[in-house]
Amino acid sequence: MNDEYQTITTPGEGYYTEKRSKFIAYACHVDSVEEALEIVGQYKKKYFDARHVCYAYMTAPDGSVFRANDDGEPSSTAGKPILGQIQSHGLTDALCIVVRYYGGVNLGTGGLIVAYRTAAAEAIENAGTETRLVEETVEYDFPYPMMNQVMRVVKEMQPRIVSQTFDNTCSIRLAIRRSEADRLRGRLAKLSFE
């Protein structure tokens, strides 16, 4: 079970010119499709005078949610090469936008694919990336006298404490690497009410 993924931490920019057409690329981290589309909207406003604002994004730790958009360029000449760069760099939760200012000379489908791919690759290579963990949440309710036992398990397994309430009946919500979640549940379940 793979519980790690690569994503962008600091945005990157790229630039490419071909036959007077300018391609300005941006790569950044996104947490959702809605956030990706909101950023695309901001770039369309910022570069309102550009001929095309093409993009691709991939979200979800397994990269299962993705989209490529050609924004009026011939089919699969812009969005697909951009998405291909996100995939070839092994990223998810990532958005890459390439803005094109038309230079008056048609590049042909091969020229467009190279231009969009190259601009996107440069933006991604100039971005900071890191490996993140896919976490699962574990909730556990217990009586107050068991506090020391529960906290010993937390100290040994080192999950991240999301929330906790201490009263007659206590509850704790923990986030831990997906591959360790069942082991944590098992250890908590074995604790005895003394």
PDB file of C-alpha atoms in Angstrom, residues 13-187:
ATOM      1  CA  GLU A  13       7.665  29.571 -13.304  1.00  0.00           C
ATOM      2  CA  GLY A  14       8.808  28.708 -16.794  1.00  0.00           C
ATOM      3  CA  TYR A  15       9.163  30.559 -20.069  1.00  0.00           C
ATOM      4  CA  TYR A  16       9.472  29.460 -23.696  1.00  0.00           C
ATOM      5  CA  THR A  17       9.416  31.333 -27.014  1.00  0.00           C
ATOM      6  CA  GLU A  18       8.983  29.964 -30.505  1.00  0.00           C
ATOM      7  CA  LYS A  19       8.430  32.015 -33.697  1.00  0.00           C
ATOM      8  CA  ARG A  20       7.475  35.101 -31.670  1.00  0.00           C
ATOM      9  CA  SER A  21       4.862  33.192 -29.607  1.00  0.00           C
ATOM     10  CA  LYS A  22       5.491  33.477 -25.870  1.00  0.00           C
ATOM     11  CA  PHE A  23       4.594  30.706 -23.424  1.00  0.00           C
ATOM     12  CA  ILE A  24       4.548  31.672 -19.740  1.00  0.00           C
ATOM     13  CA  ALA A  25       4.119  28.733 -17.348  1.00  0.00           C
ATOM     14  CA  TYR A  26       3.198  28.505 -13.656  1.00  0.00           C
ATOM     15  CA  ALA A  27       3.171  25.414 -11.441  1.00  0.00           C
ATOM     16  CA  CYS A  28       1.719  25.367  -7.919  1.00  0.00           C
ATOM     17  CA  HIS A  29       0.175  23.194  -5.202  1.00  0.00           C
ATOM     18  CA  VAL A  30      -3.613  22.760  -5.022  1.00  0.00           C
ATOM     19  CA  ASP A  31      -5.707  20.832  -2.496  1.00  0.00           C
ATOM     20  CA  SER A  32      -8.865  20.452  -4.599  1.00  0.00           C
ATOM     21  CA  VAL A  33     -10.392  20.764  -8.059  1.00  0.00           C
ATOM     22  CA  GLU A  34     -12.251  23.880  -6.876  1.00  0.00           C
ATOM     23  CA  GLU A  35      -8.986  25.536  -5.818  1.00  0.00           C
ATOM     24  CA  ALA A  36      -7.372  24.633  -9.165  1.00  0.00           C
ATOM     25  CA  LEU A  37     -10.264  26.152 -11.133  1.00  0.00           C
ATOM     26  CA  GLU A  38     -10.228  29.270  -8.947  1.00  0.00           C
ATOM     27  CA  ILE A  39      -6.506  29.815  -9.673  1.00  0.00           C
ATOM     28  CA  VAL A  40      -7.093  29.229 -13.405  1.00  0.00           C
ATOM     29  CA  GLY A  41      -9.820  31.905 -13.259  1.00  0.00           C
ATOM     30  CA  GLN A  42      -7.385  34.338 -11.618  1.00  0.00           C
ATOM     31  CA  TYR A  43      -4.817  33.746 -14.372  1.00  0.00           C
ATOM     32  CA  LYS A  44      -7.442  34.208 -17.086  1.00  0.00           C
ATOM     33  CA  LYS A  45      -8.270  37.614 -15.554  1.00  0.00           C
ATOM     34  CA  LYS A  46      -4.606  38.551 -15.104  1.00  0.00           C
ATOM     35  CA  TYR A  47      -3.715  37.556 -18.684  1.00  0.00           C
ATOM     36  CA  PHE A  48      -6.986  38.658 -20.306  1.00  0.00           C
ATOM     37  CA  ASP A  49      -5.050  39.800 -23.402  1.00  0.00           C
ATOM     38  CA  ALA A  50      -3.439  36.389 -24.011  1.00  0.00           C
ATOM     39  CA  ARG A  51      -4.719  34.155 -26.806  1.00  0.00           C
ATOM     40  CA  HIS A  52      -4.812  30.959 -24.708  1.00  0.00           C
ATOM     41  CA  VAL A  53      -4.610  30.037 -21.007  1.00  0.00           C
ATOM     42  CA  CYS A  54      -4.160  26.250 -21.043  1.00  0.00           C
ATOM     43  CA  TYR A  55      -3.803  24.110 -17.952  1.00  0.00           C
ATOM     44  CA  ALA A  56      -3.747  20.675 -16.369  1.00  0.00           C
ATOM     45  CA  TYR A  57      -4.151  19.536 -12.789  1.00  0.00           C
ATOM     46  CA  MET A  58      -3.946  16.315 -10.840  1.00  0.00           C
ATOM     47  CA  THR A  59      -5.315  15.866  -7.316  1.00  0.00           C
ATOM     48  CA  ALA A  60      -5.865  13.060  -4.807  1.00  0.00           C
ATOM     49  CA  PRO A  61      -2.880  11.163  -3.383  1.00  0.00           C
ATOM     50  CA  ASP A  62      -3.214   8.445  -6.030  1.00  0.00           C
ATOM     51  CA  GLY A  63      -3.563  10.982  -8.880  1.00  0.00           C
ATOM     52  CA  SER A  64      -7.038   9.697  -9.740  1.00  0.00           C
ATOM     53  CA  VAL A  65      -8.584  13.160 -10.252  1.00  0.00           C
ATOM     54  CA  PHE A  66      -7.139  15.034 -13.223  1.00  0.00           C
ATOM     55  CA  ARG A  67      -8.023  17.265 -16.135  1.00  0.00           C
ATOM     56  CA  ALA A  68      -6.270  18.741 -19.156  1.00  0.00           C
ATOM     57  CA  ASN A  69      -7.659  21.808 -20.957  1.00  0.00           C
ATOM     58  CA  ASP A  70      -6.522  23.066 -24.401  1.00  0.00           C
ATOM     59  CA  ASP A  71      -8.419  26.409 -24.174  1.00  0.00           C
ATOM     60  CA  GLY A  72      -9.005  26.645 -27.916  1.00  0.00           C
ATOM     61  CA  GLU A  73      -5.713  25.147 -29.090  1.00  0.00           C
ATOM     62  CA  PRO A  74      -6.009  22.103 -31.398  1.00  0.00           C
ATOM     63  CA  SER A  75      -7.113  19.012 -29.454  1.00  0.00           C
ATOM     64  CA  SER A  76      -4.419  17.450 -27.230  1.00  0.00           C
ATOM     65  CA  THR A  77      -1.697  19.969 -28.192  1.00  0.00           C
ATOM     66  CA  ALA A  78      -1.661  21.901 -24.903  1.00  0.00           C
ATOM     67  CA  GLY A  79      -3.444  20.310 -21.931  1.00  0.00           C
ATOM     68  CA  LYS A  80      -2.149  16.775 -22.552  1.00  0.00           C
ATOM     69  CA  PRO A  81       1.545  17.785 -22.778  1.00  0.00           C
ATOM     70  CA  ILE A  82       1.129  19.866 -19.597  1.00  0.00           C
ATOM     71  CA  LEU A  83      -0.539  16.941 -17.790  1.00  0.00           C
ATOM     72  CA  GLY A  84       2.206  14.662 -19.117  1.00  0.00           C
ATOM     73  CA  GLN A  85       4.812  16.799 -17.337  1.00  0.00           C
ATOM     74  CA  ILE A  86       2.908  16.621 -14.033  1.00  0.00           C
ATOM     75  CA  GLN A  87       2.767  12.830 -14.411  1.00  0.00           C
ATOM     76  CA  SER A  88       6.379  12.382 -15.532  1.00  0.00           C
ATOM     77  CA  HIS A  89       7.582  14.365 -12.497  1.00  0.00           C
ATOM     78  CA  GLY A  90       5.478  12.032 -10.301  1.00  0.00           C
ATOM     79  CA  LEU A  91       3.382  14.849  -8.812  1.00  0.00           C
ATOM     80  CA  THR A  92      -0.146  15.095  -7.506  1.00  0.00           C
ATOM     81  CA  ASP A  93      -2.107  17.927  -5.859  1.00  0.00           C
ATOM     82  CA  ALA A  94      -0.485  20.035  -8.578  1.00  0.00           C
ATOM     83  CA  LEU A  95      -1.678  22.587 -11.128  1.00  0.00           C
ATOM     84  CA  CYS A  96       0.270  23.833 -14.126  1.00  0.00           C
ATOM     85  CA  ILE A  97      -0.942  26.735 -16.270  1.00  0.00           C
ATOM     86  CA  VAL A  98       0.655  27.855 -19.553  1.00  0.00           C
ATOM     87  CA  VAL A  99      -0.328  31.259 -20.949  1.00  0.00           C
ATOM     88  CA  ARG A 100       0.265  31.752 -24.696  1.00  0.00           C
ATOM     89  CA  TYR A 101       0.721  35.065 -26.443  1.00  0.00           C
ATOM     90  CA  TYR A 102       0.344  34.366 -30.160  1.00  0.00           C
ATOM     91  CA  GLY A 103       3.248  35.633 -32.259  1.00  0.00           C
ATOM     92  CA  GLY A 104       1.508  35.621 -35.649  1.00  0.00           C
ATOM     93  CA  VAL A 105       3.081  32.386 -36.949  1.00  0.00           C
ATOM     94  CA  ASN A 106       1.328  29.018 -36.642  1.00  0.00           C
ATOM     95  CA  LEU A 107       3.520  26.419 -34.938  1.00  0.00           C
ATOM     96  CA  GLY A 108       1.665  23.312 -36.087  1.00  0.00           C
ATOM     97  CA  THR A 109       0.585  20.534 -33.742  1.00  0.00           C
ATOM     98  CA  GLY A 110       4.134  19.231 -33.181  1.00  0.00           C
ATOM     99  CA  GLY A 111       5.435  22.726 -32.429  1.00  0.00           C
ATOM    100  CA  LEU A 112       2.595  23.407 -29.981  1.00  0.00           C
ATOM    101  CA  ILE A 113       3.148  20.138 -28.137  1.00  0.00           C
ATOM    102  CA  VAL A 114       6.883  20.876 -27.753  1.00  0.00           C
ATOM    103  CA  ALA A 115       6.201  24.463 -26.628  1.00  0.00           C
ATOM    104  CA  TYR A 116       3.606  23.585 -23.989  1.00  0.00           C
ATOM    105  CA  ARG A 117       5.592  20.572 -22.757  1.00  0.00           C
ATOM    106  CA  THR A 118       8.838  22.572 -22.477  1.00  0.00           C
ATOM    107  CA  ALA A 119       7.238  25.555 -20.687  1.00  0.00           C
ATOM    108  CA  ALA A 120       5.405  23.268 -18.235  1.00  0.00           C
ATOM    109  CA  ALA A 121       8.557  21.222 -17.542  1.00  0.00           C
ATOM    110  CA  GLU A 122      10.555  24.364 -16.749  1.00  0.00           C
ATOM    111  CA  ALA A 123       7.870  25.652 -14.349  1.00  0.00           C
ATOM    112  CA  ILE A 124       7.718  22.300 -12.538  1.00  0.00           C
ATOM    113  CA  GLU A 125      11.519  22.011 -12.352  1.00  0.00           C
ATOM    114  CA  ASN A 126      11.684  25.524 -10.859  1.00  0.00           C
ATOM    115  CA  ALA A 127       9.070  24.648  -8.216  1.00  0.00           C
ATOM    116  CA  GLY A 128       9.929  23.217  -4.826  1.00  0.00           C
ATOM    117  CA  THR A 129       8.636  19.698  -4.180  1.00  0.00           C
ATOM    118  CA  GLU A 130       8.367  17.383  -1.201  1.00  0.00           C
ATOM    119  CA  THR A 131       7.141  13.923  -0.273  1.00  0.00           C
ATOM    120  CA  ARG A 132       3.984  13.870   1.856  1.00  0.00           C
ATOM    121  CA  LEU A 133       2.215  11.051   3.654  1.00  0.00           C
ATOM    122  CA  VAL A 134      -1.317   9.828   3.075  1.00  0.00           C
ATOM    123  CA  GLU A 135      -2.866   9.859   6.533  1.00  0.00           C
ATOM    124  CA  GLU A 136      -5.843   8.050   7.995  1.00  0.00           C
ATOM    125  CA  THR A 137      -7.794   9.259  11.024  1.00  0.00           C
ATOM    126  CA  VAL A 138      -8.314   6.998  14.046  1.00  0.00           C
ATOM    127  CA  GLU A 139     -10.817   7.930  16.767  1.00  0.00           C
ATOM    128  CA  TYR A 140     -10.788   6.298  20.199  1.00  0.00           C
ATOM    129  CA  ASP A 141     -13.041   6.796  23.245  1.00  0.00           C
ATOM    130  CA  PHE A 142     -11.885   5.671  26.707  1.00  0.00           C
ATOM    131  CA  PRO A 143     -12.480   6.306  30.422  1.00  0.00           C
ATOM    132  CA  TYR A 144     -10.200   8.832  32.131  1.00  0.00           C
ATOM    133  CA  PRO A 145      -8.273   6.217  34.208  1.00  0.00           C
ATOM    134  CA  MET A 146      -6.887   4.767  30.931  1.00  0.00           C
ATOM    135  CA  MET A 147      -5.209   8.063  30.008  1.00  0.00           C
ATOM    136  CA  ASN A 148      -1.642   6.890  30.729  1.00  0.00           C
ATOM    137  CA  GLN A 149      -2.053   3.714  28.655  1.00  0.00           C
ATOM    138  CA  VAL A 150      -3.473   5.636  25.689  1.00  0.00           C
ATOM    139  CA  MET A 151      -0.773   8.294  25.845  1.00  0.00           C
ATOM    140  CA  ARG A 152       1.941   5.596  26.016  1.00  0.00           C
ATOM    141  CA  VAL A 153       0.645   4.150  22.703  1.00  0.00           C
ATOM    142  CA  VAL A 154       0.535   7.681  21.233  1.00  0.00           C
ATOM    143  CA  LYS A 155       4.116   8.333  22.376  1.00  0.00           C
ATOM    144  CA  GLU A 156       5.399   5.043  20.935  1.00  0.00           C
ATOM    145  CA  MET A 157       3.604   5.182  17.566  1.00  0.00           C
ATOM    146  CA  GLN A 158       3.791   8.989  17.184  1.00  0.00           C
ATOM    147  CA  PRO A 159       0.558   9.762  15.358  1.00  0.00           C
ATOM    148  CA  ARG A 160      -0.425  13.412  14.985  1.00  0.00           C
ATOM    149  CA  ILE A 161      -3.068  14.430  17.564  1.00  0.00           C
ATOM    150  CA  VAL A 162      -5.925  16.079  15.645  1.00  0.00           C
ATOM    151  CA  SER A 163      -8.195  16.690  18.647  1.00  0.00           C
ATOM    152  CA  GLN A 164      -8.699  15.471  22.180  1.00  0.00           C
ATOM    153  CA  THR A 165     -11.260  15.926  24.942  1.00  0.00           C
ATOM    154  CA  PHE A 166     -10.700  14.870  28.525  1.00  0.00           C
ATOM    155  CA  ASP A 167     -13.706  14.358  30.757  1.00  0.00           C
ATOM    156  CA  ASN A 168     -15.265  11.331  32.493  1.00  0.00           C
ATOM    157  CA  THR A 169     -15.253   9.775  29.048  1.00  0.00           C
ATOM    158  CA  CYS A 170     -12.291  10.930  26.986  1.00  0.00           C
ATOM    159  CA  SER A 171     -11.889  10.859  23.248  1.00  0.00           C
ATOM    160  CA  ILE A 172      -8.863  11.325  21.060  1.00  0.00           C
ATOM    161  CA  ARG A 173      -8.628  11.750  17.300  1.00  0.00           C
ATOM    162  CA  LEU A 174      -5.298  10.772  15.738  1.00  0.00           C
ATOM    163  CA  ALA A 175      -3.916  11.030  12.200  1.00  0.00           C
ATOM    164  CA  ILE A 176      -1.321   8.468  11.191  1.00  0.00           C
ATOM    165  CA  ARG A 177       0.335   7.170   8.037  1.00  0.00           C
ATOM    166  CA  ARG A 178      -2.202   4.942   6.242  1.00  0.00           C
ATOM    167  CA  SER A 179      -0.020   1.815   6.459  1.00  0.00           C
ATOM    168  CA  GLU A 180       0.174   2.172  10.291  1.00  0.00           C
ATOM    169  CA  ALA A 181      -3.547   2.877  10.935  1.00  0.00           C
ATOM    170  CA  ASP A 182      -4.645  -0.738  11.488  1.00  0.00           C
ATOM    171  CA  ARG A 183      -1.724  -1.361  13.858  1.00  0.00           C
ATOM    172  CA  LEU A 184      -2.660   1.749  15.881  1.00  0.00           C
ATOM    173  CA  ARG A 185      -6.326   0.653  16.039  1.00  0.00           C
ATOM    174  CA  GLY A 186      -5.203  -2.805  17.187  1.00  0.00           C
ATOM    175  CA  ARG A 187      -2.958  -1.456  19.950  1.00  0.00           C
TER     176      ARG A 187
END
